[in-house]
Coordinates of C-alpha atoms in Angstrom, one line a residue:
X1 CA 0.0 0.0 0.0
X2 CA 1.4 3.5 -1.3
X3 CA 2.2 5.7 1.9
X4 CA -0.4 8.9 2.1
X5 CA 1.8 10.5 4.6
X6 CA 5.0 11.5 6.6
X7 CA 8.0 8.6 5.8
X8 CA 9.3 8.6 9.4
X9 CA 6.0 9.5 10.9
X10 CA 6.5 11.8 13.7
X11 CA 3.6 14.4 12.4
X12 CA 1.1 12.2 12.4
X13 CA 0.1 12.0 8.5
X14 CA 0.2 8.7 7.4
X15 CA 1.9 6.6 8.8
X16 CA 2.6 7.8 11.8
X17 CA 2.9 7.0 15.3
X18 CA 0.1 5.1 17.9
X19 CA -2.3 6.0 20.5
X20 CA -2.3 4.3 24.1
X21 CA -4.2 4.1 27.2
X22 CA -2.8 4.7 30.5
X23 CA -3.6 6.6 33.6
X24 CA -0.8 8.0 35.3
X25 CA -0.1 9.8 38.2
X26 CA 2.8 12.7 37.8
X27 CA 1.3 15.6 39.6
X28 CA 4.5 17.4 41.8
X29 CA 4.0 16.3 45.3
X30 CA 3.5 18.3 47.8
X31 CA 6.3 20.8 48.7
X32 CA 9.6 19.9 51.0
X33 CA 10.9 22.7 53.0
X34 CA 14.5 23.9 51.9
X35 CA 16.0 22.7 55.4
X36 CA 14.9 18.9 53.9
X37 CA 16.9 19.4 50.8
X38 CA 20.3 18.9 49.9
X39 CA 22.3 18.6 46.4
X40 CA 23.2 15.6 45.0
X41 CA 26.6 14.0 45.4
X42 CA 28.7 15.5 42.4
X43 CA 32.3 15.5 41.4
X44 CA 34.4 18.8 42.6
X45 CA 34.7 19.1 38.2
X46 CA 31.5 17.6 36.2
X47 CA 32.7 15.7 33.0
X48 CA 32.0 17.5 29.6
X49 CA 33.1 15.1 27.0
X50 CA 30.4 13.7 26.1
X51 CA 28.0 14.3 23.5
X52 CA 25.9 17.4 24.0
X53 CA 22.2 16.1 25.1
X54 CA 18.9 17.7 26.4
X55 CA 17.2 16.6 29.1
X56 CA 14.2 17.2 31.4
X57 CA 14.4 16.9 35.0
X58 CA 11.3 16.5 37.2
X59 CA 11.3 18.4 40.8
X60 CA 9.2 17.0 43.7
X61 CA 7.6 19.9 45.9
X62 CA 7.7 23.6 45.0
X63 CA 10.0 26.6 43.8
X64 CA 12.7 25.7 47.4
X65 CA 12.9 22.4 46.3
X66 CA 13.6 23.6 42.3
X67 CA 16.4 26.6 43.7
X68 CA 17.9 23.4 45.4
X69 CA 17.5 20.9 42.5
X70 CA 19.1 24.0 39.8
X71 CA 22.2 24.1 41.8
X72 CA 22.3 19.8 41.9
X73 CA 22.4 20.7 37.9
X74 CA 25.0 22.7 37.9
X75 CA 27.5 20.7 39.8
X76 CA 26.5 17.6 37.5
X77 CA 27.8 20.3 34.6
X78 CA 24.2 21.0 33.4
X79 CA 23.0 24.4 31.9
X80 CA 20.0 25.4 32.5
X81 CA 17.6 26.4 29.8
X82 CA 14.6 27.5 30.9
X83 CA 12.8 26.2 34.5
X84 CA 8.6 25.9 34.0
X85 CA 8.7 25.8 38.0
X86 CA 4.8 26.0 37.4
X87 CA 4.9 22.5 36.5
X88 CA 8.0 21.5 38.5
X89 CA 9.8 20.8 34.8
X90 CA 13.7 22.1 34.3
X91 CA 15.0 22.4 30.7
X92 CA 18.9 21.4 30.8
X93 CA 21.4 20.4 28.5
X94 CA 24.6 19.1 29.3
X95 CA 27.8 17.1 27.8
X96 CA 28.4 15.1 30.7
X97 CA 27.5 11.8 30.3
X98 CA 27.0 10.8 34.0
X99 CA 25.0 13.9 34.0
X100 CA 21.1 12.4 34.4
X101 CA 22.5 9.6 36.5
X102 CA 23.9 12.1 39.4
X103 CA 21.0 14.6 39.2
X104 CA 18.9 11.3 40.0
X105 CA 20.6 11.3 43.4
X106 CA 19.4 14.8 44.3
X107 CA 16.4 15.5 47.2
X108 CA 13.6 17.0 45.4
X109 CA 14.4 15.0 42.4
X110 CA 11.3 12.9 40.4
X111 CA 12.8 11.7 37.7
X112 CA 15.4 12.6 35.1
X113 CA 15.4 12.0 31.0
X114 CA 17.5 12.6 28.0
X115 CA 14.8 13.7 25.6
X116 CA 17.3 12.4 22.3
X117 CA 19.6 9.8 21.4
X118 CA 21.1 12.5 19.4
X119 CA 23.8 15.0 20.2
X120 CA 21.8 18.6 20.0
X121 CA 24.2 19.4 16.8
X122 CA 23.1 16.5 14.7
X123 CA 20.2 17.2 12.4
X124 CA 19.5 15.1 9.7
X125 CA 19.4 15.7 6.0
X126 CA 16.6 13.9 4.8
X127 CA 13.8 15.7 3.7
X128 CA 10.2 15.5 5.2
X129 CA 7.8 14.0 3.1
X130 CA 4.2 14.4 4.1
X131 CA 2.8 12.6 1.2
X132 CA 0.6 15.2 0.2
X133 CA -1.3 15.2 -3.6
X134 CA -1.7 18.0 -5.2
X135 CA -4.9 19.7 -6.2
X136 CA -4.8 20.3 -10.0
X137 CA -6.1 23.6 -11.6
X138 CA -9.0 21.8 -13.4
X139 CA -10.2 20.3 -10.0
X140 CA -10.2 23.8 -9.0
X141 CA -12.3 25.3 -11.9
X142 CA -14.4 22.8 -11.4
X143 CA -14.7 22.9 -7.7
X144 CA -15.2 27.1 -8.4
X145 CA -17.9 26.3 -10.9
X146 CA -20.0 24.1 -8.5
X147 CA -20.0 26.3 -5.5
X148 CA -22.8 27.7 -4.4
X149 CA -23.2 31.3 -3.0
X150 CA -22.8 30.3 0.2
X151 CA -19.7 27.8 -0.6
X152 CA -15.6 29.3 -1.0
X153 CA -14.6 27.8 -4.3
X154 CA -13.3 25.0 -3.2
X155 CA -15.6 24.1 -0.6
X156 CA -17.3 21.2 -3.2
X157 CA -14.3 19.6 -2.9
X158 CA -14.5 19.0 0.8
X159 CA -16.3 16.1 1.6
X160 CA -15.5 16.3 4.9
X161 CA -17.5 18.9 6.0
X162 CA -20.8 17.7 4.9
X163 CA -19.9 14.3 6.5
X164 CA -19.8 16.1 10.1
X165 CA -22.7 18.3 8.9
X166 CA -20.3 21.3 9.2
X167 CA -21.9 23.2 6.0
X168 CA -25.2 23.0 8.1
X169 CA -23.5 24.0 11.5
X170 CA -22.2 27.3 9.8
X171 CA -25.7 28.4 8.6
X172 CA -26.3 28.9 12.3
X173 CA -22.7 30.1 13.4
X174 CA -19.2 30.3 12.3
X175 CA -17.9 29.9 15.8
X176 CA -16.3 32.9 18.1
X177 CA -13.7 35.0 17.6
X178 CA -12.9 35.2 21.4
X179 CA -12.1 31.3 20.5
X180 CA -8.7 30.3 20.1
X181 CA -7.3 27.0 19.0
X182 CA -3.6 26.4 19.0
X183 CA -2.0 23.9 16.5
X184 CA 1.3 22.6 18.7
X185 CA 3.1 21.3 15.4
X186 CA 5.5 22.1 12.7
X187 CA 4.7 25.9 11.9
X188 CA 1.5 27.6 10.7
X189 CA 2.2 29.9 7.6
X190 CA 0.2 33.0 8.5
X191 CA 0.4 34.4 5.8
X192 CA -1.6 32.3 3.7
X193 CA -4.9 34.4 2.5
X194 CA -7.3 31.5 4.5
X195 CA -5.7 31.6 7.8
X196 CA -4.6 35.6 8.2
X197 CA -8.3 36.6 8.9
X198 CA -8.1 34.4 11.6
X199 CA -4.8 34.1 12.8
X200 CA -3.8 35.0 16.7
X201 CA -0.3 35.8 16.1
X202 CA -0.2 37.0 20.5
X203 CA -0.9 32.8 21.2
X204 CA 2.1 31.6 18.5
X205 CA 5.5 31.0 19.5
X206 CA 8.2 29.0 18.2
X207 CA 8.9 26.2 21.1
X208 CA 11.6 24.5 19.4
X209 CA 14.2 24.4 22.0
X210 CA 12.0 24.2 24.7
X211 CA 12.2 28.1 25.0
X212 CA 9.6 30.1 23.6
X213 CA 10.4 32.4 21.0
X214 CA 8.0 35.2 20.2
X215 CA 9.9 36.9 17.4
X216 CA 7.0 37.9 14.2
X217 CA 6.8 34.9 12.1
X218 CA 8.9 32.5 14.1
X219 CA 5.9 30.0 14.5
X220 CA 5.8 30.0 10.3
X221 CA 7.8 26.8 8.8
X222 CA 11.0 27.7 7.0
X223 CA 11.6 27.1 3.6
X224 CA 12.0 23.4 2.8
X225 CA 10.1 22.4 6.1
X226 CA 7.3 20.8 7.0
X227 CA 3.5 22.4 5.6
X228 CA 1.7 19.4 8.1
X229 CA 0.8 22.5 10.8
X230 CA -0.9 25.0 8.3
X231 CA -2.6 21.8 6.8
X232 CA -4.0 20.9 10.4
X233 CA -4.9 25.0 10.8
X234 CA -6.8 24.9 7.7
X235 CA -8.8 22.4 8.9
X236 CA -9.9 23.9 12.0
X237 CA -10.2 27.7 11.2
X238 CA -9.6 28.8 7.6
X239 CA -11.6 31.7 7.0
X240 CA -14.8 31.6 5.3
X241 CA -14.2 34.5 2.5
X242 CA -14.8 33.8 -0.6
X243 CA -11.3 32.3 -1.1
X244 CA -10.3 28.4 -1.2
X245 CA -11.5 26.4 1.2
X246 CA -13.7 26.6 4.4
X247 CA -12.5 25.3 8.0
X248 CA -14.7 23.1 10.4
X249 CA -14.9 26.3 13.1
X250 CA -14.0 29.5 10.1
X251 CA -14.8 31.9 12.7
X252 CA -12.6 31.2 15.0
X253 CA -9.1 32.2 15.7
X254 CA -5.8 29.6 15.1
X255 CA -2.4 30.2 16.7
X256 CA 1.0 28.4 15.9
X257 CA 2.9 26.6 18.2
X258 CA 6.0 25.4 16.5
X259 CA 8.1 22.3 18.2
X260 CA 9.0 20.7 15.6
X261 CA 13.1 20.7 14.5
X262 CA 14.1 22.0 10.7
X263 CA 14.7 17.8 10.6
X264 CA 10.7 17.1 11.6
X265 CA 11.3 15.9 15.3
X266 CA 8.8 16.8 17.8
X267 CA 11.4 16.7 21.5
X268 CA 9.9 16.3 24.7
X269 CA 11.2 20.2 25.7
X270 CA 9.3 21.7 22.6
X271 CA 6.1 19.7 23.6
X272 CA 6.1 20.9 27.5
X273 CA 6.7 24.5 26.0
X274 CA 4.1 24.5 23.8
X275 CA 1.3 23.0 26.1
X276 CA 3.1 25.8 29.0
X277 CA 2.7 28.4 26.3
X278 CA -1.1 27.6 25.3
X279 CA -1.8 27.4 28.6
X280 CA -0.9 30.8 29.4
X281 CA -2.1 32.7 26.5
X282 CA -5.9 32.3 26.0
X283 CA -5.8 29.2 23.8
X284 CA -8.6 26.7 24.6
X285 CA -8.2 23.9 22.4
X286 CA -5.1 22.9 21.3
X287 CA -4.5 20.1 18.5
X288 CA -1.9 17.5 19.0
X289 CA -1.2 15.4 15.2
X290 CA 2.7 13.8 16.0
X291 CA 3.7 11.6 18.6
X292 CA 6.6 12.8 21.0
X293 CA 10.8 11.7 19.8
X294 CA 12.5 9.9 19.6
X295 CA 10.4 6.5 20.9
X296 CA 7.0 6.3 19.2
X297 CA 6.3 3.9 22.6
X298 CA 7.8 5.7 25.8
X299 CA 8.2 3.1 28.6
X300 CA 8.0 3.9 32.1
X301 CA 10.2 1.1 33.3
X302 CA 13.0 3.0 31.7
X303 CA 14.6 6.0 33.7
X304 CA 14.7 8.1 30.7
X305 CA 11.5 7.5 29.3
X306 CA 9.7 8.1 32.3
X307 CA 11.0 11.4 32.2
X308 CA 9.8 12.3 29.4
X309 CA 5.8 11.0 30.0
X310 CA 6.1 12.5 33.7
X311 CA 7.1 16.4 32.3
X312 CA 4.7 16.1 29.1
X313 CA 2.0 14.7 31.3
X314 CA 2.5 17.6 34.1
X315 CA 2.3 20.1 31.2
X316 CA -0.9 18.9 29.5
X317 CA -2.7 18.6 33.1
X318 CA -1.4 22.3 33.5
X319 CA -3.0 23.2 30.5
X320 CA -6.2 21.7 31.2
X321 CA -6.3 23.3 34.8
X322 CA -5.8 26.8 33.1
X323 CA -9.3 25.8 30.6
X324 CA -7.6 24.2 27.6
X325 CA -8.6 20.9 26.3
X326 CA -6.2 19.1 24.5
X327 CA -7.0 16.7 21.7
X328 CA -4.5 14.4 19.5
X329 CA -4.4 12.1 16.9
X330 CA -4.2 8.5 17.5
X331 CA -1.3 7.4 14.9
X332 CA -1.6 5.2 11.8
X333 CA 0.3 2.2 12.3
X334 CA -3.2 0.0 11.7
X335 CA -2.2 -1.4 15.1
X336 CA -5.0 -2.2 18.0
X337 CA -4.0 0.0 20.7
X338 CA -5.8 -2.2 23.4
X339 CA -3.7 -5.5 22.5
X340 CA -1.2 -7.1 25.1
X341 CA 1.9 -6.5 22.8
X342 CA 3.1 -4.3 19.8
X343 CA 6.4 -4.9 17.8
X344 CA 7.9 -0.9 18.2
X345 CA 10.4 -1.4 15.3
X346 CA 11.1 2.2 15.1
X347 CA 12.7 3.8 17.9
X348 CA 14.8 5.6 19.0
X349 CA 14.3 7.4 15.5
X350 CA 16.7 10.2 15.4
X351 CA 20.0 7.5 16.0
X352 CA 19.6 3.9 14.9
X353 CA 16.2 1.9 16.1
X354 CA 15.8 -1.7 16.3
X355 CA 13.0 -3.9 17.6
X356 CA 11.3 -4.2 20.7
X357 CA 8.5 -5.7 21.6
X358 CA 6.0 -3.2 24.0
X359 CA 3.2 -3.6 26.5
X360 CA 0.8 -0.4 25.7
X361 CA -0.4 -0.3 29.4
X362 CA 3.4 0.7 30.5
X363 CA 4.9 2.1 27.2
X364 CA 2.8 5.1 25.7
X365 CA 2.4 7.3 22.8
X366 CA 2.6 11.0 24.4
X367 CA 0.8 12.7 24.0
X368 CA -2.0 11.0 22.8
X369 CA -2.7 8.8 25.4
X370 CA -2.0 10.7 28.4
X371 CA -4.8 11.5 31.1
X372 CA -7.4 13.7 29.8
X373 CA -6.4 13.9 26.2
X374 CA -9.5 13.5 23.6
X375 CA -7.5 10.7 21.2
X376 CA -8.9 10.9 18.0
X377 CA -9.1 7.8 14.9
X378 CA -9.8 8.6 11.4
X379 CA -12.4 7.7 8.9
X380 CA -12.5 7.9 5.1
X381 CA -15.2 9.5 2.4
X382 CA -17.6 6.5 3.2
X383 CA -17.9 7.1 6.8
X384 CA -15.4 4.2 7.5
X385 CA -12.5 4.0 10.0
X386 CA -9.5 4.7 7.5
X387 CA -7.5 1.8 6.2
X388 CA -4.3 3.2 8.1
X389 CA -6.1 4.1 11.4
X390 CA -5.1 2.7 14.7
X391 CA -7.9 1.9 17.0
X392 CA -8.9 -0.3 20.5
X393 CA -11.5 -0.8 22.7
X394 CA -11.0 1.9 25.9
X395 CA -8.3 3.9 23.6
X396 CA -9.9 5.8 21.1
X397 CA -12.5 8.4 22.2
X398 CA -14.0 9.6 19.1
X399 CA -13.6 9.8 15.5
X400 CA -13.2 11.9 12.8
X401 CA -12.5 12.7 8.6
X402 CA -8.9 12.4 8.1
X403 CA -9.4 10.4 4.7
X404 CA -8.3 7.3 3.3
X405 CA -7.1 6.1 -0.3
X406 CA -9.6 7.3 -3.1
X407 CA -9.9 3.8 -4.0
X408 CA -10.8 2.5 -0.6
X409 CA -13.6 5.1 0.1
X410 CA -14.5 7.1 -3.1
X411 CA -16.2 10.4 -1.9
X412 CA -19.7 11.7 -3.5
X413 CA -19.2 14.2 -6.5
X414 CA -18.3 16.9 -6.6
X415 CA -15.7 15.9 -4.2
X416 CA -13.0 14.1 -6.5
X417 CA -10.3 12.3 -3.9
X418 CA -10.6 10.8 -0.5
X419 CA -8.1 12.9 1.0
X420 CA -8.7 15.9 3.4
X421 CA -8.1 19.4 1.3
X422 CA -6.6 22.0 3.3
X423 CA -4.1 24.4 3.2
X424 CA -0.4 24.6 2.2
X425 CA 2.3 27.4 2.7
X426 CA 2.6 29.9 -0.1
X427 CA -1.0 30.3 -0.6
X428 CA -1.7 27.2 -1.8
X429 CA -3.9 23.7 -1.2
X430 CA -3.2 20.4 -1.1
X431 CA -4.6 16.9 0.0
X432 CA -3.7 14.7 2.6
X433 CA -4.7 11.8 4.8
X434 CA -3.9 10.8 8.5
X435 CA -5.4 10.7 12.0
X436 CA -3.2 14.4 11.7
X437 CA -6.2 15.4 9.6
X438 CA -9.0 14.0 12.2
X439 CA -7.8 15.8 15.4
X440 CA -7.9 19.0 14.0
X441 CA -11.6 18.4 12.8
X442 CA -12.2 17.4 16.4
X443 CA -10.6 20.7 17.5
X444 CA -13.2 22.8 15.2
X445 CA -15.9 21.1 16.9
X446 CA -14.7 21.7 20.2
X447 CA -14.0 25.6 18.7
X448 CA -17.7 25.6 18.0
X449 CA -18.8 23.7 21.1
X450 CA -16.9 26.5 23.3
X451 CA -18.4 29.1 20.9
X452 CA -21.9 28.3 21.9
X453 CA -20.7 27.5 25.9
X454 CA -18.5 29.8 26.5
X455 CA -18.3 29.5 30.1
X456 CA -17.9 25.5 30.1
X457 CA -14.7 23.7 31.5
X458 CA -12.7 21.3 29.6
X459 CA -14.2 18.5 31.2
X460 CA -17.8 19.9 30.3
X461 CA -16.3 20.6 26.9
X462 CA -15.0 17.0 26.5
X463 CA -18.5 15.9 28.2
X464 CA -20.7 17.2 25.2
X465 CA -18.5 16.1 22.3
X466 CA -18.9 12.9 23.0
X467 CA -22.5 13.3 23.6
X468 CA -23.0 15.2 20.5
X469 CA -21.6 12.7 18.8
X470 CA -23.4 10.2 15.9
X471 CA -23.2 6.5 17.5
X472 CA -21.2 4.3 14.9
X473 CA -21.8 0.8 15.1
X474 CA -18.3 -1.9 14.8
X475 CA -17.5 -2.4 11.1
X476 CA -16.9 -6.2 10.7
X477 CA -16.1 -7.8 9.2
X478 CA -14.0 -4.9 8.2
X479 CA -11.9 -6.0 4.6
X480 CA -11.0 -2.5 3.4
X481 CA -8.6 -3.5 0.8
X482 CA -11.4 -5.7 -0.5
X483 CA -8.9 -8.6 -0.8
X484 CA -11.1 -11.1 1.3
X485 CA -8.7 -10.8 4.4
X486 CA -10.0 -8.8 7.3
X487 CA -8.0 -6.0 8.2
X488 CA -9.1 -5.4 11.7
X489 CA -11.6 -6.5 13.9
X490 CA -13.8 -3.8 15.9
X491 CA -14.5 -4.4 19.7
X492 CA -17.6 -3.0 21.6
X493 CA -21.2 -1.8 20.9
X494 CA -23.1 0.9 19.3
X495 CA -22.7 3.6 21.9
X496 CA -18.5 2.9 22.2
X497 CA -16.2 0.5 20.2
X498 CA -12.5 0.5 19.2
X499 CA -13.1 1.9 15.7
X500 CA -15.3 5.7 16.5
X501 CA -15.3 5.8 20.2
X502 CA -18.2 7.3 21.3
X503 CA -18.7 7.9 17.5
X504 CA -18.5 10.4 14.4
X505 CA -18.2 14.2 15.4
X506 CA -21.3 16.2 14.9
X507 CA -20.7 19.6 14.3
X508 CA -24.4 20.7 14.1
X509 CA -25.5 19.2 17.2
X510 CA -22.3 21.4 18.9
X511 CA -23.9 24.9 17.8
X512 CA -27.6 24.3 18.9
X513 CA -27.4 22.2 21.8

């Protein structure tokens, strides 16, 4: 089968990386007093010839315990990047290889991760291929002739919107402006003529070192990177304005987060900053479509690993504390999320991976799968789950249009490929498929669903998109390829099942309930 998406995966357009369940329990503990604490043990000089590595370190208690832990750091030869003593989460990097193993040792210490297997100077050279297809001028004039007064030209094109009855939702409302929804990914172009209208350039940042960087345009993806975040932004909020396309939520504003590297990798100190940075700037949805480097499973039976779930998970509960609901895309590896054991041939993926086989209660996708984050599977033109989704029974919480092969689910005409259409930098369009291109239809629900209740908390918010939500009965046997083998086989009933969740997304029901 011909890839419809990202080659290594991290931005979740096909394939891409998988969505777990687990409940875990990484909230700071209560505070030690300073008298309790002491440095760790350190050598009088700290070692520096190692490679140069980034790491997170965890602090137990409140801002004594992390003055007390910062000067631990610095004996173990560590420089401090930024400290998000809000979440109890310290930015270092370091070149002494000893370095995560001594800060361990410290009071007030939770846990301590390298977020790489790659020295901070190494950047690959490969180029990042999102497997996007191109919309043709004649599909365009076509689409342009078609449209109807109240359709942007290429608005016959997208299938998607009808399938979540968004054309109807938007005769009633385009959603709030005083709505923000921030896409935590590889750079939104704001420029493009569908997403200035809308765009909140005071909630974008550029998060990529784990500091954020508020310089104009930093949150846009440089030339030769990445176009999966203003993809995902069109989706959610491109204007409705008589040009191109038509977002799930066009009346609402989108911000950029950028985390991910020039190379496509999505670090665990870019994710913590971006969630910090929504969370403190007004956004209240944010969409999550990539799954956390280097491991597409981390495993909390490894000192590193754990690391990196414990500071990503302290930054999405954060976030959801400050009114922020946080959704993500489940991954399209085709794998069942609730099964006793995946093969993880894949990681680490920025050095060289090799296989392992994982237990999804104690290795996770982040952050997909953390506590309270809506995890969202994909579905094709025919209402489908999508040949490449991941699901399971427990793990997926809803579903939504991120399309599928044209051959495996042909959308109704106009529409002319299976794929989701949505922007591109430099003004343009393009198609694409992934569970990258459900969340962020999820997200413009939510956006409309806080538009209408405005005053409603996250969980409130989460509450009524899965209420609102059309009930879609297990497809089996399900043989998407049509080759007589089944490809999949659906767990649960009517009302929640491995494939939709709770079920399709329903953006009318979210603007007149």
């Amino acid at each position: 089968m011909a890839h419809l998406g990202s080659r290594r995966g991290r931005a979740l357009a096909l394939p891409a990386g998988l969505a777990l369940t687990a409940s875990l329990g990484f909230l700071p503990s209560g505070a030690a007093s300073a008298a309790e604490l002491s440095d760790a043990p350190a050598a009088s000089v700290a070692a520096t010839n190692g490679p140069k590595l980034s790491y997170v370190v965890n602090v137990e208690g409140g801002r004594w315990t992390a003055a007390s832990v910062k000067k631990a750091i610095a004996a173990a030869g560590g420089e401090v990047v930024i400290s998000y003593d809000q979440i109890g989460v310290i930015v270092v990097h370091s070149q002494n290889p000893e370095f995560a193993k001594t800060v361990r040792q410290a009071r007030g210490v939770a846990s301590v991760g390298s977020t790489r297997t790659a020295p901070l100077s190494v950047q690959s050279d490969d180029a990042v291929d999102e497997g996007a297809q191109s919309l043709s001028a004649a599909e365009a004039k076509a689409a342009a002739a078609t449209a109807t007064d109240e359709q942007d030209p290429l608005e016959p094109l997208q299938w998607d919107l009808p399938a979540i009855k968004a054309d109807k939702a938007h005769q009633k409302t385009l959603g709030s402006k005083r709505v923000t929804v921030g896409v935590i990914d590889t750079g939104v172009d704001d420029t493009h003529p569908d997403l200035a209208p809308n765009f909140d350039a005071k909630a974008s940042a550029n998060c990529v070192s784990g500091k954020p960087d508020t310089t104009a345009g930093s949150w846009r993806p440089n030339p030769g990177e990445s176009d999966h975040g203003t993809h995902v932004a069109g989706t959610i909020a491109a204007a409705k304005n008589g040009v191109g396309i038509t977002g799930v939520a066009p009346g609402v504003k989108v911000s950029g987060i950028k985390v991910s590297t020039p190379d496509g990798f999505f670090y665990t100190e870019a994710v913590v900053c971006g969630f910090v940075w929504a969370a403190e700037h007004g956004v209240d949805i944010t969409n999550n479509s990539y799954y956390t480097d280097p491991w597409m499973f981390a495993c909390k039976n490894d000192e590193d690993q754990k690391a990196l779930i414990e500071a990503v998970t302290r930054a999405t509960r954060y976030a959801e504390r400050k009114g922020t609901v946080n959704v993500a895309a489940a991954g399209n590896s085709k794998f069942d999320l609730a099964a006793d054991s995946i093969v993880d041939n894949s990681s680490p993926n920025d050095t060289t991976p090799g296989d392992r086989v994982i237990d999804p209660k104690e290795c996770l996708d982040y952050p997909a799968m953390l506590p309270g984050v809506v995890t969202v599977s994909a579905t094709g033109a025919k209402d489908l789950k999508a040949s490449y989704s991941n699901y399971g029974l427990g793990v997926i919480d809803i579903a939504a249009p991120g399309g599928d092969r044209t051959e495996y689910q042909t959308p109704d005409a106009p529409a002319v490929n299976g794929r989701i259409l949505s922007t591109t930098v430099n003004g343009g369009y393009n198609y694409k498929a992934g569970t990258s291109m459900a969340s962020p239809h999820a997200a413009g629900v939510l956006a409309l669903i806080k538009s209408t209740h405005p005053y409603a908390s996250p969980a409130a918010l989460k509450a009524l998109l899965y209420a609102q939500a059309d009930d879609r009965a297990c497809t089996n046997p399900y043989d998407i390829e049509g080759d007589g083998k089944i490809d999949a086989v659906c767990e649960g009933g009517k009302n929640k099942n491995g494939f939709y969740g709770a079920g399709l997304i329903d953006a009318l029901d979210a603007v007149r309930w």
